[in-house]
Coordinates of C-alpha atoms in Angstrom, one line a residue:
M23 CA -4.0 5.7 29.8
G24 CA -6.5 2.9 30.3
K25 CA -6.6 -0.1 28.1
I26 CA -8.9 0.1 25.1
S27 CA -10.4 -3.1 23.8
R28 CA -11.1 -3.6 20.1
R29 CA -14.8 -3.8 20.8
T30 CA -14.7 -0.6 23.0
F31 CA -13.0 1.3 20.2
V32 CA -15.2 0.3 17.4
N33 CA -18.3 0.8 19.5
K34 CA -17.3 4.3 20.6
F35 CA -15.6 5.4 17.5
G36 CA -17.4 3.7 14.7
M37 CA -16.3 6.3 12.2
G38 CA -13.1 4.3 12.0
V39 CA -10.6 6.7 10.4
G40 CA -8.7 4.8 7.7
A41 CA -5.2 5.1 6.5
S42 CA -4.9 8.7 5.1
V43 CA -1.9 9.9 4.2
I44 CA 0.8 6.9 2.9
I45 CA 14.0 -13.9 -0.2
S46 CA 16.5 -11.8 -2.1
T47 CA 14.5 -10.6 -5.0
L48 CA 11.1 -8.8 -4.8
P49 CA 8.5 -10.2 -7.2
S50 CA 8.0 -8.2 -10.3
F51 CA 5.2 -5.6 -10.4
L52 CA 2.5 -5.6 -13.0
A53 CA 3.1 -3.8 -16.2
A54 CA 1.3 -0.4 -16.2
P55 CA -2.4 -1.3 -16.6
E56 CA -3.8 -0.9 -20.1
K57 CA -7.2 0.4 -20.9
N58 CA -9.6 -2.1 -22.5
K59 CA -10.9 -1.1 -25.9
D60 CA -14.3 -2.5 -25.1
P61 CA -16.0 -1.8 -21.7
Y62 CA -16.1 -4.8 -19.4
T63 CA -19.6 -6.2 -19.1
G64 CA -19.1 -9.3 -17.0
K65 CA -19.6 -10.1 -13.3
K66 CA -18.1 -7.5 -10.9
L67 CA -16.4 -8.1 -7.6
N68 CA -18.7 -7.0 -4.8
V69 CA -16.7 -5.1 -2.1
A70 CA -17.6 -4.1 1.4
L71 CA -15.6 -1.4 3.1
C72 CA -14.9 -2.0 6.8
G73 CA -14.3 1.4 8.5
L74 CA -15.6 4.6 6.8
G75 CA -12.9 7.1 7.5
I76 CA -10.9 9.4 5.3
Y77 CA -9.2 6.8 3.2
A78 CA -12.4 4.8 2.8
L79 CA -13.8 7.9 0.9
K80 CA -10.9 7.7 -1.6
L81 CA -11.5 3.9 -2.0
A82 CA -15.2 4.5 -2.6
E83 CA -14.5 7.1 -5.2
G84 CA -12.1 4.7 -7.0
I85 CA -14.5 1.8 -6.8
Q86 CA -17.3 3.9 -8.2
V87 CA -15.3 4.4 -11.5
S88 CA -13.8 0.9 -11.6
E89 CA -14.5 -1.6 -14.3
Y90 CA -14.3 -4.8 -12.2
C91 CA -15.7 -3.7 -8.7
T92 CA -18.8 -2.4 -7.2
L93 CA -19.3 -0.9 -3.7
A94 CA -21.8 -3.4 -2.4
G95 CA -21.6 -3.1 1.4
I96 CA -20.3 -1.2 4.4
V97 CA -19.3 -1.9 8.0
T98 CA -19.5 1.0 10.4
G99 CA -20.4 1.7 14.1
T100 CA -21.9 5.0 13.3
P101 CA -25.6 4.9 12.3
S102 CA -25.6 8.4 10.8
K103 CA -22.7 7.5 8.6
A104 CA -24.4 4.2 7.5
A105 CA -27.4 6.2 6.5
K106 CA -25.4 8.7 4.5
W107 CA -23.3 6.1 2.7
K108 CA -26.5 4.0 2.0
A109 CA -28.1 7.0 0.2
Q110 CA -25.0 8.2 -1.6
Y111 CA -23.9 4.8 -2.9
N112 CA -27.2 3.1 -3.1
I113 CA -26.2 0.3 -0.8
P114 CA -28.9 -2.3 0.2
E115 CA -29.9 -2.4 3.8
K116 CA -29.0 -6.1 4.0
N117 CA -25.4 -5.2 3.1
I118 CA -24.9 -2.8 5.9
Y119 CA -23.2 -4.1 9.1
N120 CA -21.9 -2.8 12.3
Y121 CA -18.9 -4.2 14.3
Q122 CA -21.0 -6.4 16.5
N123 CA -23.1 -8.2 13.7
F124 CA -20.2 -8.2 11.2
D125 CA -19.8 -12.0 11.4
E126 CA -23.3 -12.4 9.9
I127 CA -21.7 -11.4 6.6
I128 CA -21.0 -15.1 6.2
K129 CA -24.6 -15.5 5.1
N130 CA -24.4 -12.8 2.5
K131 CA -23.6 -14.1 -1.0
D132 CA -23.6 -10.6 -2.4
I133 CA -20.3 -9.7 -0.7
D134 CA -17.1 -11.2 -2.2
L135 CA -14.4 -9.1 -0.5
V136 CA -14.0 -7.0 2.6
Y137 CA -11.5 -4.1 2.6
V138 CA -10.4 -3.4 6.1
V139 CA -9.7 0.3 6.6
L140 CA -9.6 0.5 10.4
P141 CA -6.8 1.6 12.9
N142 CA -3.8 -0.7 12.6
S143 CA -4.3 -2.8 15.7
L144 CA -7.8 -3.7 14.5
H145 CA -6.7 -5.1 11.2
K146 CA -6.0 -8.6 12.6
D147 CA -9.4 -9.1 14.2
F148 CA -11.4 -8.0 11.2
V149 CA -9.2 -9.8 8.6
I150 CA -9.6 -13.0 10.5
R151 CA -13.4 -12.6 11.0
A152 CA -13.7 -11.8 7.2
A153 CA -11.7 -14.9 6.3
K154 CA -13.8 -17.1 8.6
A155 CA -16.9 -15.7 6.7
G156 CA -15.4 -16.9 3.5
K157 CA -14.6 -13.5 2.1
H158 CA -11.4 -12.4 0.3
V159 CA -9.7 -9.6 2.2
I160 CA -7.7 -6.5 1.5
T161 CA -6.2 -4.7 4.5
E162 CA -4.7 -1.3 4.6
K163 CA -1.0 -1.0 5.4
P164 CA 0.7 -1.5 7.7
M165 CA -0.8 -5.0 7.7
A166 CA -0.8 -5.3 11.5
V167 CA 1.2 -4.1 14.5
S168 CA 3.3 -7.3 15.0
A169 CA 4.8 -10.1 12.9
Q170 CA 2.8 -12.6 15.0
D171 CA -0.5 -10.8 14.0
C172 CA 0.5 -10.9 10.4
E173 CA 1.3 -14.6 10.5
E174 CA -2.1 -15.3 12.2
M175 CA -3.9 -13.3 9.5
I176 CA -2.0 -15.2 6.7
K177 CA -2.9 -18.5 8.3
A178 CA -6.6 -17.7 8.8
C179 CA -7.0 -16.7 5.1
A180 CA -5.2 -19.9 3.9
D181 CA -7.2 -22.1 6.3
H182 CA -10.5 -20.7 4.9
N183 CA -9.3 -20.7 1.3
V184 CA -9.6 -17.0 0.7
Q185 CA -6.9 -14.6 -0.6
L186 CA -5.4 -11.8 1.4
A187 CA -3.9 -8.6 -0.1
V188 CA -2.4 -5.5 1.4
G189 CA -3.3 -2.0 0.0
Y190 CA 0.0 -1.2 -1.8
R191 CA -1.4 1.3 -4.2
L192 CA 2.0 2.5 -5.5
H193 CA 2.7 -1.0 -6.9
Y194 CA 0.4 -0.1 -9.7
E195 CA 1.4 3.5 -10.3
P196 CA 3.4 4.2 -13.5
T197 CA 6.1 6.4 -12.0
H198 CA 6.8 3.9 -9.4
L199 CA 6.8 1.1 -11.9
E200 CA 9.5 3.1 -13.7
I201 CA 11.8 3.7 -10.8
K202 CA 11.5 0.0 -9.9
R203 CA 12.6 -0.8 -13.4
L204 CA 15.4 1.7 -13.4
G205 CA 16.7 0.2 -10.2
Q206 CA 16.1 -3.5 -10.6
E207 CA 17.2 -3.6 -14.3
K208 CA 20.3 -1.5 -13.4
V209 CA 19.7 1.0 -16.1
F210 CA 22.3 3.2 -14.6
G211 CA 24.4 0.4 -13.2
K212 CA 24.5 -0.8 -9.7
I213 CA 22.6 1.2 -7.2
R214 CA 24.9 2.4 -4.4
Y215 CA 22.7 4.8 -2.3
I216 CA 19.1 5.6 -1.8
E217 CA 17.3 8.4 0.2
T218 CA 13.6 8.1 0.8
S219 CA 11.6 10.5 3.1
L220 CA 8.0 11.1 3.8
G221 CA 6.7 13.5 6.5
Y222 CA 3.8 15.9 7.1
K223 CA 3.6 18.6 9.7
T224 CA 0.4 17.6 11.5
Y225 CA 0.4 20.2 14.3
D226 CA 1.5 23.7 15.2
T227 CA 4.4 23.6 17.7
L228 CA 3.2 27.0 19.1
D229 CA -0.4 25.7 19.6
T230 CA 0.0 24.7 23.3
K231 CA -3.7 25.2 24.1
T232 CA -4.9 22.3 21.9
I233 CA -6.1 19.4 24.0
V234 CA -4.8 16.1 22.7
D235 CA -7.3 13.3 23.2
K236 CA -5.5 10.1 22.1
N237 CA -8.9 8.3 22.4
S238 CA -10.4 10.4 19.7
P239 CA -11.1 8.7 16.4
T240 CA -9.4 11.6 14.6
Q241 CA -6.2 11.1 16.6
W242 CA -5.8 7.4 16.9
R243 CA -2.4 7.5 15.4
L244 CA -1.1 9.1 18.6
N245 CA -2.5 6.1 20.6
K246 CA 0.2 3.4 20.5
Q247 CA -2.2 0.7 21.4
L248 CA -4.3 1.5 18.3
S249 CA -1.5 2.5 15.9
G250 CA 1.4 0.3 16.9
G251 CA 3.7 3.3 16.5
G252 CA 4.0 6.8 15.1
P253 CA 4.9 8.0 11.6
L254 CA 7.1 5.0 10.9
M255 CA 4.0 2.8 10.8
D256 CA 1.9 5.3 9.0
L257 CA 4.3 7.0 6.5
G258 CA 7.7 5.4 6.9
I259 CA 6.4 2.1 5.5
Y260 CA 6.4 3.8 2.1
C261 CA 10.1 4.6 2.4
I262 CA 10.8 1.0 3.3
Q263 CA 8.8 -0.2 0.4
A264 CA 10.4 2.2 -2.1
S265 CA 13.9 1.2 -1.0
R266 CA 13.1 -2.5 -1.3
Y267 CA 11.5 -2.4 -4.7
I268 CA 14.0 0.0 -6.3
L269 CA 16.8 -2.5 -5.3
G270 CA 14.8 -5.7 -5.5
E271 CA 16.5 -6.8 -2.3
E272 CA 15.6 -7.3 1.4
P273 CA 17.5 -5.4 4.0
V274 CA 20.0 -7.4 6.1
A275 CA 20.6 -4.8 8.9
V276 CA 19.2 -1.6 10.2
T277 CA 20.3 1.3 12.5
A278 CA 17.9 4.0 13.6
Q279 CA 17.5 7.2 15.7
F280 CA 14.4 8.8 17.2
G281 CA 14.2 12.5 16.3
T282 CA 13.6 15.5 18.6
V283 CA 10.2 15.6 20.3
N284 CA 8.9 19.2 19.9
N285 CA 5.4 18.4 21.2
K286 CA 5.8 16.2 24.2
D287 CA 2.1 16.1 25.0
R288 CA 1.0 15.0 21.6
F289 CA 3.8 12.5 21.2
S290 CA 3.9 11.0 24.6
E291 CA 3.2 7.5 23.3
T292 CA 4.5 7.5 19.7
E293 CA 7.6 9.0 18.0
E294 CA 7.3 12.4 16.4
S295 CA 10.2 11.7 14.0
I296 CA 12.5 8.9 13.2
S297 CA 15.5 8.3 10.9
W298 CA 16.9 4.9 9.9
Q299 CA 19.5 3.3 7.7
M300 CA 19.1 0.0 5.9
E301 CA 21.9 -2.2 4.6
F302 CA 21.3 -4.5 1.6
P303 CA 23.1 -7.6 0.4
S304 CA 24.5 -5.8 -2.7
G305 CA 26.2 -3.3 -0.4
A306 CA 23.6 -0.5 -1.2
M307 CA 22.6 1.7 1.7
A308 CA 19.2 3.4 2.2
N309 CA 18.9 6.4 4.4
C310 CA 15.3 7.2 5.3
N311 CA 13.3 9.7 7.4
T312 CA 9.7 10.2 8.4
S313 CA 8.0 12.7 10.7
C314 CA 4.8 14.3 11.9
G315 CA 6.8 17.4 12.6
Y316 CA 7.9 18.5 9.2
N317 CA 7.0 18.2 5.5
I318 CA 9.1 16.1 3.2
D319 CA 8.3 13.8 0.2
R320 CA 11.2 12.7 -1.9
I321 CA 13.2 9.7 -3.4
Y322 CA 16.7 9.9 -4.6
A323 CA 18.8 7.0 -5.9
T324 CA 22.4 7.1 -7.3
A325 CA 24.1 4.4 -9.2
D326 CA 27.5 3.8 -10.9
E327 CA 26.4 5.6 -14.1
G328 CA 23.6 7.9 -13.2
S329 CA 20.8 8.7 -10.8
F330 CA 17.1 9.3 -10.5
E331 CA 14.8 11.2 -8.2
L332 CA 11.2 12.1 -7.5
S333 CA 9.6 15.0 -5.5
P334 CA 6.8 14.6 -4.6
S335 CA 7.3 10.9 -4.6
L336 CA 5.3 8.9 -2.0
S337 CA 2.1 10.9 -1.3
Y338 CA -0.9 10.8 -3.7
G339 CA 0.8 12.5 -6.5
P340 CA 1.0 13.7 -9.2
Y341 CA 4.7 12.7 -9.2
E342 CA 7.5 14.5 -10.9
G343 CA 11.2 13.9 -11.1
K344 CA 14.1 13.3 -13.4
S345 CA 16.8 10.7 -14.2
S346 CA 20.1 11.0 -16.0
N347 CA 18.2 10.2 -19.1
G348 CA 15.7 13.1 -18.7
P349 CA 12.4 13.9 -17.0
L350 CA 10.3 11.4 -15.1
K351 CA 6.7 12.3 -15.5
F352 CA 3.7 10.1 -16.3
A353 CA 0.1 10.8 -16.6
A354 CA -1.7 10.7 -13.3
I355 CA -4.0 7.7 -12.6
N356 CA -6.7 7.0 -10.1
Q357 CA -4.6 4.9 -7.8
Q358 CA -7.4 3.4 -5.9
Q359 CA -9.4 2.4 -9.0
T360 CA -6.3 0.9 -10.6
Q361 CA -5.4 -1.1 -7.5
M362 CA -8.9 -2.4 -7.1
D363 CA -9.4 -3.3 -10.7
E364 CA -6.1 -5.2 -11.0
I365 CA -6.9 -7.2 -7.8
A366 CA -10.5 -7.8 -8.8
K367 CA -9.6 -9.1 -12.3
L368 CA -7.5 -11.9 -10.8
L369 CA -10.1 -12.8 -8.1
L370 CA -12.9 -12.9 -10.7
E371 CA -10.7 -15.3 -12.7
N372 CA -9.9 -17.4 -9.6
K373 CA -6.2 -16.7 -10.1
K374 CA -3.6 -16.3 -7.4
L375 CA -2.7 -12.8 -6.4
P376 CA 0.9 -11.8 -7.0
N377 CA 3.3 -12.1 -4.1
H378 CA 4.2 -8.4 -4.1
I379 CA 0.8 -7.4 -2.6
T380 CA 0.0 -10.5 -0.4
G381 CA 0.1 -10.9 3.3
E382 CA 3.7 -12.3 3.0
E383 CA 4.8 -8.9 1.6
G384 CA 3.0 -7.1 4.5
L385 CA 4.8 -9.4 7.0
K386 CA 8.2 -8.4 5.5
D387 CA 7.5 -4.8 6.1
I388 CA 6.5 -5.3 9.7
K389 CA 9.6 -7.3 10.4
V390 CA 11.7 -4.4 9.1
I391 CA 9.6 -1.8 11.1
N392 CA 10.1 -3.9 14.3
A393 CA 13.8 -4.0 13.7
I394 CA 13.9 -0.2 13.1
Y395 CA 12.1 0.4 16.4
K396 CA 14.5 -2.0 18.2
A397 CA 17.5 -0.3 16.7
A398 CA 16.3 3.2 17.8
E399 CA 15.4 2.0 21.3
T400 CA 18.8 0.2 21.9
G401 CA 21.1 2.4 19.8
K402 CA 22.5 -0.8 18.3
K403 CA 22.6 -2.3 14.8
V404 CA 19.9 -4.9 14.4
F405 CA 20.3 -7.7 11.9
L406 CA 17.5 -9.2 10.0
K407 CA 17.3 -12.9 9.0

C-alpha cells in the first residue's frame, strides 16, 4: 500500500479514532484518590483534546465531572465534528483547531494542556508541536511506535519546560493499586509466575465478504504505518504494564511467538495474535497473550505462600477477583476522571509528575514491545539492557 504522510492522514481522516479498548524498581503508584470534603473552587486546568475518536469521548465524559479540569478546546480535521463538540461542550470558537493551524495554539493562553488521542504514529508529531507551543502534554499509550520517537518527545518537552504524561489510567484504579501492593510488598511471599492476557475478537472469521480498508479511520490499527503493530501495541501493553508493576521489576529477557492468522486479508500488515514470555531479575516469569481473534481478559499471579487473580482485569472494568486472603472487589471509579484530576492537581501546583506516568515510563514499554517483536520475528531470546 502507498505511503501515508501524517498530514495526509489527519486531513483525510480528521475523526482521528483514539485508543479504545486498553531501573529495577517501578516507582510507587499514588494511594487510592480520596474525595475532598469541600468542593474545589480554585483554578482549573484547561484541556484540549487532539483527535476526537472513541476514546476522546470517554475522556470528555471524565473531564466533564472532574474537579480540577475543564474541556476548553478541541483539535479535529472534521468540521462537522467540531460543530457538534462545540455545541455539546460549550467550547469557544477561538479554542477550536484543525491539524493545519494547530501550531497557533501557542498564542492561546486559555489552553494549558493538550491530550493527544490520535493513531500511534501521530503521537510524536503532535506531542512535539504541543511542547513547542508551551503546553503540557498527555499522550495515549503506546507513547509512540519507536524508542527513538519516545526519546525525541521526552527531549522536546524538557527543552520547552513542559511536562509529558502517558495515559496510564489503571495506575489510579483501586483494584490495580491493590494487586501492585500484593506483589511488590510480597504479601504472599516472592512472586514466581504471572499470567496476563487481553484480547478481543474484532471480526468474524466466516465473514469473507467484508472489504478491509486499512486506510479507513475506523481500521487504522490494521495499518502498520499508523499503528506500529497489531494487538501487542494496542492491548498487549496492558499485560506488560501489569507484569511490571505487580513485580516492581523490569524484564531482562523475552521470547515470543506469533499466533495463527485466521484472517489473512485483515491481518496482512499486523499480527492477529501474539504470545510472549518475560524473565525478571528475581527469577519470576510472566507469560502473556494478546489477540484480535479471541476474547480474554485476566491476570493471575502465584507466590510462595498464595496467589491472586482478576477477571475481567485490564479492560474498563468493573474488575473482580480473589486472593488467598479472600475476594478482590473495589468500588468502580471513573477512570478517566480520576487520572485527569490526579495529573491536573500536580500541574496546577507546579509540581513534578510522578515517574510512573511520564514519558520515561512510556519509553520503557516501547523498548519491551520492540524486543517482543524481535523475538517473535527471529525465534530467538532477546535480552534487554
